mmCIF file of C-alpha atoms in Angstrom:
data_model
loop_
_atom_site.group_PDB
_atom_site.id
_atom_site.type_symbol
_atom_site.label_atom_id
_atom_site.label_comp_id
_atom_site.label_asym_id
_atom_site.label_seq_id
_atom_site.Cartn_x
_atom_site.Cartn_y
_atom_site.Cartn_z
ATOM 1 C CA MET A 1031 14.140 -16.066 -5.399
ATOM 2 C CA THR A 1032 13.575 -16.595 -1.494
ATOM 3 C CA ARG A 1033 13.897 -13.293 0.067
ATOM 4 C CA LEU A 1034 10.548 -13.984 1.803
ATOM 5 C CA ALA A 1035 10.695 -17.596 2.259
ATOM 6 C CA ASN A 1036 8.355 -18.788 5.044
ATOM 7 C CA LYS A 1037 7.200 -15.251 5.564
ATOM 8 C CA VAL A 1038 3.584 -14.091 5.640
ATOM 9 C CA ALA A 1039 2.273 -10.764 4.435
ATOM 10 C CA LEU A 1040 -1.092 -9.096 4.867
ATOM 11 C CA ILE A 1041 -1.683 -6.628 1.976
ATOM 12 C CA THR A 1042 -4.614 -4.181 1.882
ATOM 13 C CA GLY A 1043 -5.583 -2.769 -1.230
ATOM 14 C CA GLY A 1044 -4.442 -5.961 -2.941
ATOM 15 C CA GLY A 1045 -6.873 -6.247 -5.774
ATOM 16 C CA GLY A 1046 -4.917 -4.078 -8.094
ATOM 17 C CA GLY A 1047 -2.066 -1.360 -8.772
ATOM 18 C CA ILE A 1048 0.817 -1.402 -6.213
ATOM 19 C CA GLY A 1049 -0.779 -3.681 -3.896
ATOM 20 C CA ALA A 1050 -1.359 -6.570 -6.667
ATOM 21 C CA ALA A 1051 2.196 -5.810 -7.572
ATOM 22 C CA CYS A 1052 3.445 -6.428 -3.986
ATOM 23 C CA ALA A 1053 1.466 -9.700 -3.913
ATOM 24 C CA ARG A 1054 2.939 -11.020 -7.411
ATOM 25 C CA ILE A 1055 6.541 -10.161 -6.097
ATOM 26 C CA PHE A 1056 5.974 -11.242 -2.346
ATOM 27 C CA VAL A 1057 4.718 -14.647 -3.552
ATOM 28 C CA ALA A 1058 7.622 -15.206 -6.159
ATOM 29 C CA GLN A 1059 10.026 -14.420 -3.541
ATOM 30 C CA GLY A 1060 8.491 -17.309 -1.219
ATOM 31 C CA ALA A 1061 5.727 -15.397 0.806
ATOM 32 C CA ALA A 1062 2.298 -16.260 1.527
ATOM 33 C CA VAL A 1063 -0.181 -13.443 1.333
ATOM 34 C CA MET A 1064 -3.636 -12.447 2.270
ATOM 35 C CA LEU A 1065 -5.187 -9.881 0.111
ATOM 36 C CA VAL A 1066 -7.626 -7.443 1.466
ATOM 37 C CA ASP A 1067 -9.881 -5.191 -0.826
ATOM 38 C CA ALA A 1068 -13.266 -3.752 -1.287
ATOM 39 C CA ASN A 1069 -13.420 -5.072 -4.758
ATOM 40 C CA ALA A 1070 -14.228 -8.898 -4.916
ATOM 41 C CA GLU A 1071 -13.648 -9.228 -8.706
ATOM 42 C CA ALA A 1072 -10.282 -7.515 -8.507
ATOM 43 C CA LEU A 1073 -9.225 -9.923 -5.582
ATOM 44 C CA GLU A 1074 -10.424 -12.830 -7.388
ATOM 45 C CA ARG A 1075 -8.543 -11.658 -10.670
ATOM 46 C CA THR A 1076 -5.431 -10.944 -8.935
ATOM 47 C CA SER A 1077 -5.332 -14.251 -6.918
ATOM 48 C CA ALA A 1078 -6.021 -16.244 -10.101
ATOM 49 C CA ALA A 1079 -3.167 -14.451 -12.045
ATOM 50 C CA ILE A 1080 -0.804 -15.284 -9.056
ATOM 51 C CA ARG A 1081 -1.666 -18.738 -8.958
ATOM 52 C CA ASP A 1082 -1.213 -18.995 -12.727
ATOM 53 C CA ALA A 1083 2.192 -17.501 -12.505
ATOM 54 C CA THR A 1084 3.297 -19.526 -9.436
ATOM 55 C CA PRO A 1085 1.338 -22.968 -9.366
ATOM 56 C CA ASP A 1086 2.551 -23.429 -5.714
ATOM 57 C CA ALA A 1087 1.448 -19.860 -4.708
ATOM 58 C CA ARG A 1088 0.206 -19.463 -1.256
ATOM 59 C CA VAL A 1089 -2.637 -16.672 -1.564
ATOM 60 C CA ASP A 1090 -5.918 -16.203 0.017
ATOM 61 C CA TYR A 1091 -8.174 -13.074 0.072
ATOM 62 C CA THR A 1092 -10.925 -11.394 2.016
ATOM 63 C CA VAL A 1093 -13.215 -8.863 0.846
ATOM 64 C CA ALA A 1094 -13.298 -5.862 3.172
ATOM 65 C CA ASP A 1095 -13.679 -1.960 3.569
ATOM 66 C CA VAL A 1096 -10.517 -1.232 5.530
ATOM 67 C CA ALA A 1097 -12.383 1.456 7.308
ATOM 68 C CA ASP A 1098 -14.377 -1.400 9.127
ATOM 69 C CA ALA A 1099 -12.650 -2.354 12.433
ATOM 70 C CA GLU A 1100 -14.235 -5.563 12.778
ATOM 71 C CA ALA A 1101 -13.545 -6.673 9.273
ATOM 72 C CA ALA A 1102 -9.569 -5.967 9.970
ATOM 73 C CA GLU A 1103 -9.911 -8.341 12.748
ATOM 74 C CA HIS A 1104 -11.515 -10.813 10.846
ATOM 75 C CA ALA A 1105 -8.786 -10.484 8.059
ATOM 76 C CA VAL A 1106 -5.976 -11.084 10.561
ATOM 77 C CA GLN A 1107 -7.656 -14.004 12.067
ATOM 78 C CA ARG A 1108 -8.251 -15.715 8.528
ATOM 79 C CA THR A 1109 -4.526 -14.888 7.888
ATOM 80 C CA LEU A 1110 -3.337 -16.689 11.153
ATOM 81 C CA THR A 1111 -5.865 -19.636 10.269
ATOM 82 C CA ALA A 1112 -4.670 -20.057 6.814
ATOM 83 C CA PHE A 1113 -1.086 -19.205 7.242
ATOM 84 C CA SER A 1114 -0.318 -19.641 11.269
ATOM 85 C CA ARG A 1115 1.458 -16.041 11.454
ATOM 86 C CA ILE A 1116 2.108 -12.515 10.071
ATOM 87 C CA ASP A 1117 5.422 -11.128 9.392
ATOM 88 C CA ALA A 1118 4.580 -8.130 7.243
ATOM 89 C CA LEU A 1119 1.662 -5.661 7.161
ATOM 90 C CA ILE A 1120 1.417 -3.626 3.838
ATOM 91 C CA ASN A 1121 -0.938 -0.935 4.457
ATOM 92 C CA ASN A 1122 -1.590 0.031 0.682
ATOM 93 C CA ALA A 1123 -5.457 0.713 0.631
ATOM 94 C CA ALA A 1124 -6.564 4.312 -0.287
ATOM 95 C CA MET A 1125 -9.235 6.626 -1.110
ATOM 96 C CA ARG A 1126 -8.955 9.733 -3.491
ATOM 97 C CA ASN A 1127 -10.810 12.912 -3.468
ATOM 98 C CA TYR A 1128 -10.396 15.764 -6.039
ATOM 99 C CA ALA A 1129 -12.356 18.434 -4.324
ATOM 100 C CA PRO A 1130 -10.432 21.745 -3.757
ATOM 101 C CA LEU A 1131 -9.987 22.441 -0.030
ATOM 102 C CA ALA A 1132 -12.007 25.809 -0.036
ATOM 103 C CA LEU A 1133 -15.274 23.502 -1.404
ATOM 104 C CA ALA A 1134 -14.563 20.050 0.459
ATOM 105 C CA GLN A 1135 -17.510 19.148 2.832
ATOM 106 C CA PRO A 1136 -17.173 17.543 6.215
ATOM 107 C CA GLN A 1137 -18.442 14.348 4.930
ATOM 108 C CA GLU A 1138 -15.779 14.222 2.299
ATOM 109 C CA TRP A 1139 -13.035 14.820 5.037
ATOM 110 C CA HIS A 1140 -14.492 11.995 7.072
ATOM 111 C CA ALA A 1141 -14.765 9.634 4.231
ATOM 112 C CA MET A 1142 -10.978 10.078 3.600
ATOM 113 C CA VAL A 1143 -9.922 9.914 7.113
ATOM 114 C CA ALA A 1144 -11.816 6.726 7.608
ATOM 115 C CA VAL A 1145 -9.800 4.905 4.871
ATOM 116 C CA ASN A 1146 -6.554 6.530 4.599
ATOM 117 C CA MET A 1147 -5.778 6.974 8.340
ATOM 118 C CA ILE A 1148 -8.177 4.809 10.251
ATOM 119 C CA GLY A 1149 -8.187 2.190 7.935
ATOM 120 C CA THR A 1150 -4.433 2.172 8.498
ATOM 121 C CA ALA A 1151 -4.913 2.140 12.173
ATOM 122 C CA ASN A 1152 -7.333 -0.520 12.199
ATOM 123 C CA TYR A 1153 -4.818 -3.167 10.373
ATOM 124 C CA CYS A 1154 -2.088 -1.935 12.513
ATOM 125 C CA ARG A 1155 -4.048 -2.651 15.717
ATOM 126 C CA ALA A 1156 -5.224 -5.884 14.711
ATOM 127 C CA ALA A 1157 -2.156 -7.306 13.097
ATOM 128 C CA LEU A 1158 0.324 -5.950 15.924
ATOM 129 C CA PRO A 1159 -0.031 -8.842 18.250
ATOM 130 C CA ALA A 1160 0.841 -11.381 15.441
ATOM 131 C CA LEU A 1161 3.664 -9.091 14.226
ATOM 132 C CA ARG A 1162 5.264 -8.922 17.899
ATOM 133 C CA SER A 1163 4.898 -12.639 18.246
ATOM 134 C CA ALA A 1164 6.689 -13.176 14.682
ATOM 135 C CA GLY A 1165 9.783 -11.541 15.956
ATOM 136 C CA GLY A 1166 11.348 -8.842 13.563
ATOM 137 C CA GLY A 1167 7.873 -8.017 12.029
ATOM 138 C CA SER A 1168 7.482 -5.168 9.443
ATOM 139 C CA ILE A 1169 4.915 -2.572 8.637
ATOM 140 C CA VAL A 1170 5.181 -0.710 5.448
ATOM 141 C CA ASN A 1171 2.570 2.030 5.088
ATOM 142 C CA VAL A 1172 2.161 3.348 1.311
ATOM 143 C CA SER A 1173 1.940 7.012 1.563
ATOM 144 C CA SER A 1174 2.401 9.402 -1.426
ATOM 145 C CA CYS A 1175 5.192 11.727 -2.746
ATOM 146 C CA TYR A 1176 2.620 14.382 -2.248
ATOM 147 C CA ALA A 1177 2.640 14.152 1.433
ATOM 148 C CA VAL A 1178 5.825 15.862 1.376
ATOM 149 C CA THR A 1179 5.494 18.295 -1.567
ATOM 150 C CA GLY A 1180 2.569 20.534 -2.655
ATOM 151 C CA ARG A 1181 0.145 20.438 -5.415
ATOM 152 C CA LYS A 1182 -3.401 21.619 -6.074
ATOM 153 C CA GLY A 1183 -6.624 19.577 -6.398
ATOM 154 C CA MET A 1184 -6.101 16.558 -3.986
ATOM 155 C CA GLY A 1185 -5.486 18.478 -0.545
ATOM 156 C CA LEU A 1186 -7.836 15.944 1.316
ATOM 157 C CA TYR A 1187 -5.752 12.911 -0.065
ATOM 158 C CA ASP A 1188 -2.332 14.659 0.551
ATOM 159 C CA ALA A 1189 -3.316 15.538 3.984
ATOM 160 C CA THR A 1190 -4.108 12.141 5.009
ATOM 161 C CA LYS A 1191 -1.056 10.820 3.399
ATOM 162 C CA ALA A 1192 0.992 13.191 5.296
ATOM 163 C CA ALA A 1193 -0.735 12.155 8.515
ATOM 164 C CA MET A 1194 0.354 8.544 7.540
ATOM 165 C CA LEU A 1195 4.044 9.642 7.970
ATOM 166 C CA ALA A 1196 3.545 10.713 11.244
ATOM 167 C CA MET A 1197 1.709 7.744 12.220
ATOM 168 C CA THR A 1198 4.606 5.787 10.930
ATOM 169 C CA ARG A 1199 7.131 7.527 12.943
ATOM 170 C CA THR A 1200 5.255 6.970 16.221
ATOM 171 C CA LEU A 1201 4.620 3.319 15.443
ATOM 172 C CA ALA A 1202 8.522 3.124 15.033
ATOM 173 C CA PHE A 1203 8.963 4.420 18.273
ATOM 174 C CA GLU A 1204 6.036 2.406 20.294
ATOM 175 C CA GLU A 1205 6.819 -0.861 18.556
ATOM 176 C CA ALA A 1206 10.659 -0.985 18.794
ATOM 177 C CA PRO A 1207 10.770 -2.901 22.040
ATOM 178 C CA TYR A 1208 8.824 -5.609 20.349
ATOM 179 C CA SER A 1209 11.362 -5.848 17.522
ATOM 180 C CA VAL A 1210 8.491 -4.655 14.967
ATOM 181 C CA ARG A 1211 9.715 -1.897 12.354
ATOM 182 C CA ALA A 1212 7.497 0.732 10.791
ATOM 183 C CA ASN A 1213 8.439 2.268 7.765
ATOM 184 C CA ALA A 1214 6.656 4.527 4.918
ATOM 185 C CA VAL A 1215 7.160 4.341 1.174
ATOM 186 C CA CYS A 1216 6.078 7.691 -0.799
ATOM 187 C CA PRO A 1217 5.414 6.602 -4.436
ATOM 188 C CA GLY A 1218 5.495 9.008 -7.376
ATOM 189 C CA SER A 1219 3.318 8.858 -10.274
ATOM 190 C CA THR A 1220 2.599 5.197 -10.891
ATOM 191 C CA LEU A 1221 0.619 3.898 -13.921
ATOM 192 C CA THR A 1222 -1.853 1.908 -12.209
ATOM 193 C CA ASP A 1223 -5.131 0.423 -13.530
ATOM 194 C CA PHE A 1224 -7.103 3.180 -11.822
ATOM 195 C CA HIS A 1225 -5.308 5.804 -13.799
ATOM 196 C CA VAL A 1226 -5.602 3.704 -16.983
ATOM 197 C CA ASP A 1227 -9.438 3.187 -16.586
ATOM 198 C CA ARG A 1228 -9.882 6.966 -15.359
ATOM 199 C CA ALA A 1229 -8.200 7.976 -18.819
ATOM 200 C CA LYS A 1230 -10.312 5.752 -20.862
ATOM 201 C CA THR A 1231 -13.577 6.935 -19.244
ATOM 202 C CA ALA A 1232 -12.342 10.504 -20.121
ATOM 203 C CA GLY A 1233 -11.972 9.259 -23.884
ATOM 204 C CA LYS A 1234 -8.044 9.424 -23.674
ATOM 205 C CA SER A 1235 -5.750 6.869 -25.154
ATOM 206 C CA VAL A 1236 -3.146 5.128 -22.809
ATOM 207 C CA ASP A 1237 -0.281 6.556 -25.194
ATOM 208 C CA ALA A 1238 -1.596 9.864 -24.378
ATOM 209 C CA LEU A 1239 -1.609 9.110 -20.759
ATOM 210 C CA LYS A 1240 1.942 8.085 -20.944
ATOM 211 C CA THR A 1241 3.044 11.494 -21.854
ATOM 212 C CA GLU A 1242 1.313 13.455 -19.034
ATOM 213 C CA ARG A 1243 3.875 12.795 -16.193
ATOM 214 C CA ASN A 1244 7.183 13.969 -17.922
ATOM 215 C CA ASP A 1245 7.423 16.828 -15.303
ATOM 216 C CA THR A 1246 6.555 15.032 -12.192
ATOM 217 C CA SER A 1247 9.861 13.295 -11.895
ATOM 218 C CA LEU A 1248 13.676 13.699 -12.916
ATOM 219 C CA ILE A 1249 13.157 10.414 -14.759
ATOM 220 C CA GLY A 1250 10.447 11.888 -16.735
ATOM 221 C CA ARG A 1251 7.983 9.078 -16.883
ATOM 222 C CA TRP A 1252 5.409 7.200 -14.867
ATOM 223 C CA ALA A 1253 6.570 4.322 -12.647
ATOM 224 C CA ALA A 1254 5.242 0.903 -13.129
ATOM 225 C CA PRO A 1255 3.748 -0.711 -9.912
ATOM 226 C CA GLU A 1256 6.598 -3.206 -9.732
ATOM 227 C CA GLU A 1257 8.922 -0.432 -9.273
ATOM 228 C CA ILE A 1258 6.980 0.680 -6.258
ATOM 229 C CA ALA A 1259 6.505 -3.005 -4.957
ATOM 230 C CA TRP A 1260 10.361 -3.840 -4.938
ATOM 231 C CA PRO A 1261 11.260 -1.254 -2.454
ATOM 232 C CA ILE A 1262 8.417 -2.093 -0.121
ATOM 233 C CA LEU A 1263 9.622 -5.828 -0.441
ATOM 234 C CA TRP A 1264 12.860 -4.528 0.809
ATOM 235 C CA LEU A 1265 11.530 -2.837 3.799
ATOM 236 C CA ALA A 1266 9.346 -5.820 4.694
ATOM 237 C CA SER A 1267 12.356 -8.190 4.559
ATOM 238 C CA GLY A 1268 15.212 -8.887 6.864
ATOM 239 C CA GLU A 1269 17.507 -6.950 4.346
ATOM 240 C CA ALA A 1270 16.066 -3.865 5.951
ATOM 241 C CA SER A 1271 16.425 -5.024 9.557
ATOM 242 C CA PHE A 1272 18.252 -1.959 10.816
ATOM 243 C CA ILE A 1273 15.667 0.287 9.149
ATOM 244 C CA THR A 1274 12.619 1.824 10.940
ATOM 245 C CA GLY A 1275 10.944 5.284 11.371
ATOM 246 C CA THR A 1276 12.004 5.922 7.747
ATOM 247 C CA THR A 1277 10.394 7.640 4.997
ATOM 248 C CA LEU A 1278 11.516 6.222 1.541
ATOM 249 C CA MET A 1279 10.842 8.275 -1.372
ATOM 250 C CA VAL A 1280 10.171 6.332 -4.615
ATOM 251 C CA ASP A 1281 9.168 9.190 -6.838
ATOM 252 C CA GLY A 1282 11.714 9.298 -9.555
ATOM 253 C CA GLY A 1283 13.204 12.468 -7.845
ATOM 254 C CA LEU A 1284 10.178 14.704 -7.738
ATOM 255 C CA HIS A 1285 10.880 15.656 -3.944
ATOM 256 C CA VAL A 1286 14.181 17.547 -5.020
ATOM 257 C CA MET A 1287 12.679 19.328 -8.099
#
């Protein structure tokens, strides 16, 4: 269980869902992790759970809105102070919006871009000097299966997630001379606490929720967060050392349906 031995990862959106699953698996595989999230309680809860599962875990966190460029610089410096290096950056933090495109207001667009695009750019810019110094650094941007296929009702989210794919390809070109790889993962329907909490608020049971995504993948079910985190770990590790500029669909086959 040492696929990331002596490596250090900075994970945004690390308080829950896919980010928290990445943190658990990365630590179990030998990495130190710095978690970033706007939700302080979620960060404390996730960090405590990791330490309970792995007593010698090297895990720290900082509370920040990824849209804040100064906070990104602080998070990187905190990581370097705590762990001396950064080998992997996982840009997982995201914001959602359910407005139809015909009704979406400019301020809604600005908010989405600030988190999903500029937030990703903030952490890339802040972390790249350390990633370059590490030699063989890796950036994994968590996009969405709906960045490459259509649906209604989440156009703002899907547009920003599609933009992340273009950003990832450009990063791959620009950072190759520095031995930094950049790849994207496009998750499909993933049963995170966000979806569970949203269902409960609507008066829907978890069992009922689990039946709703039978037609959004060939596999016919939701993914567990860990099923997205393992491919992210692989791209972050030296096992994927000849892979850059790639979009990896982890969507149960939705993109071919």
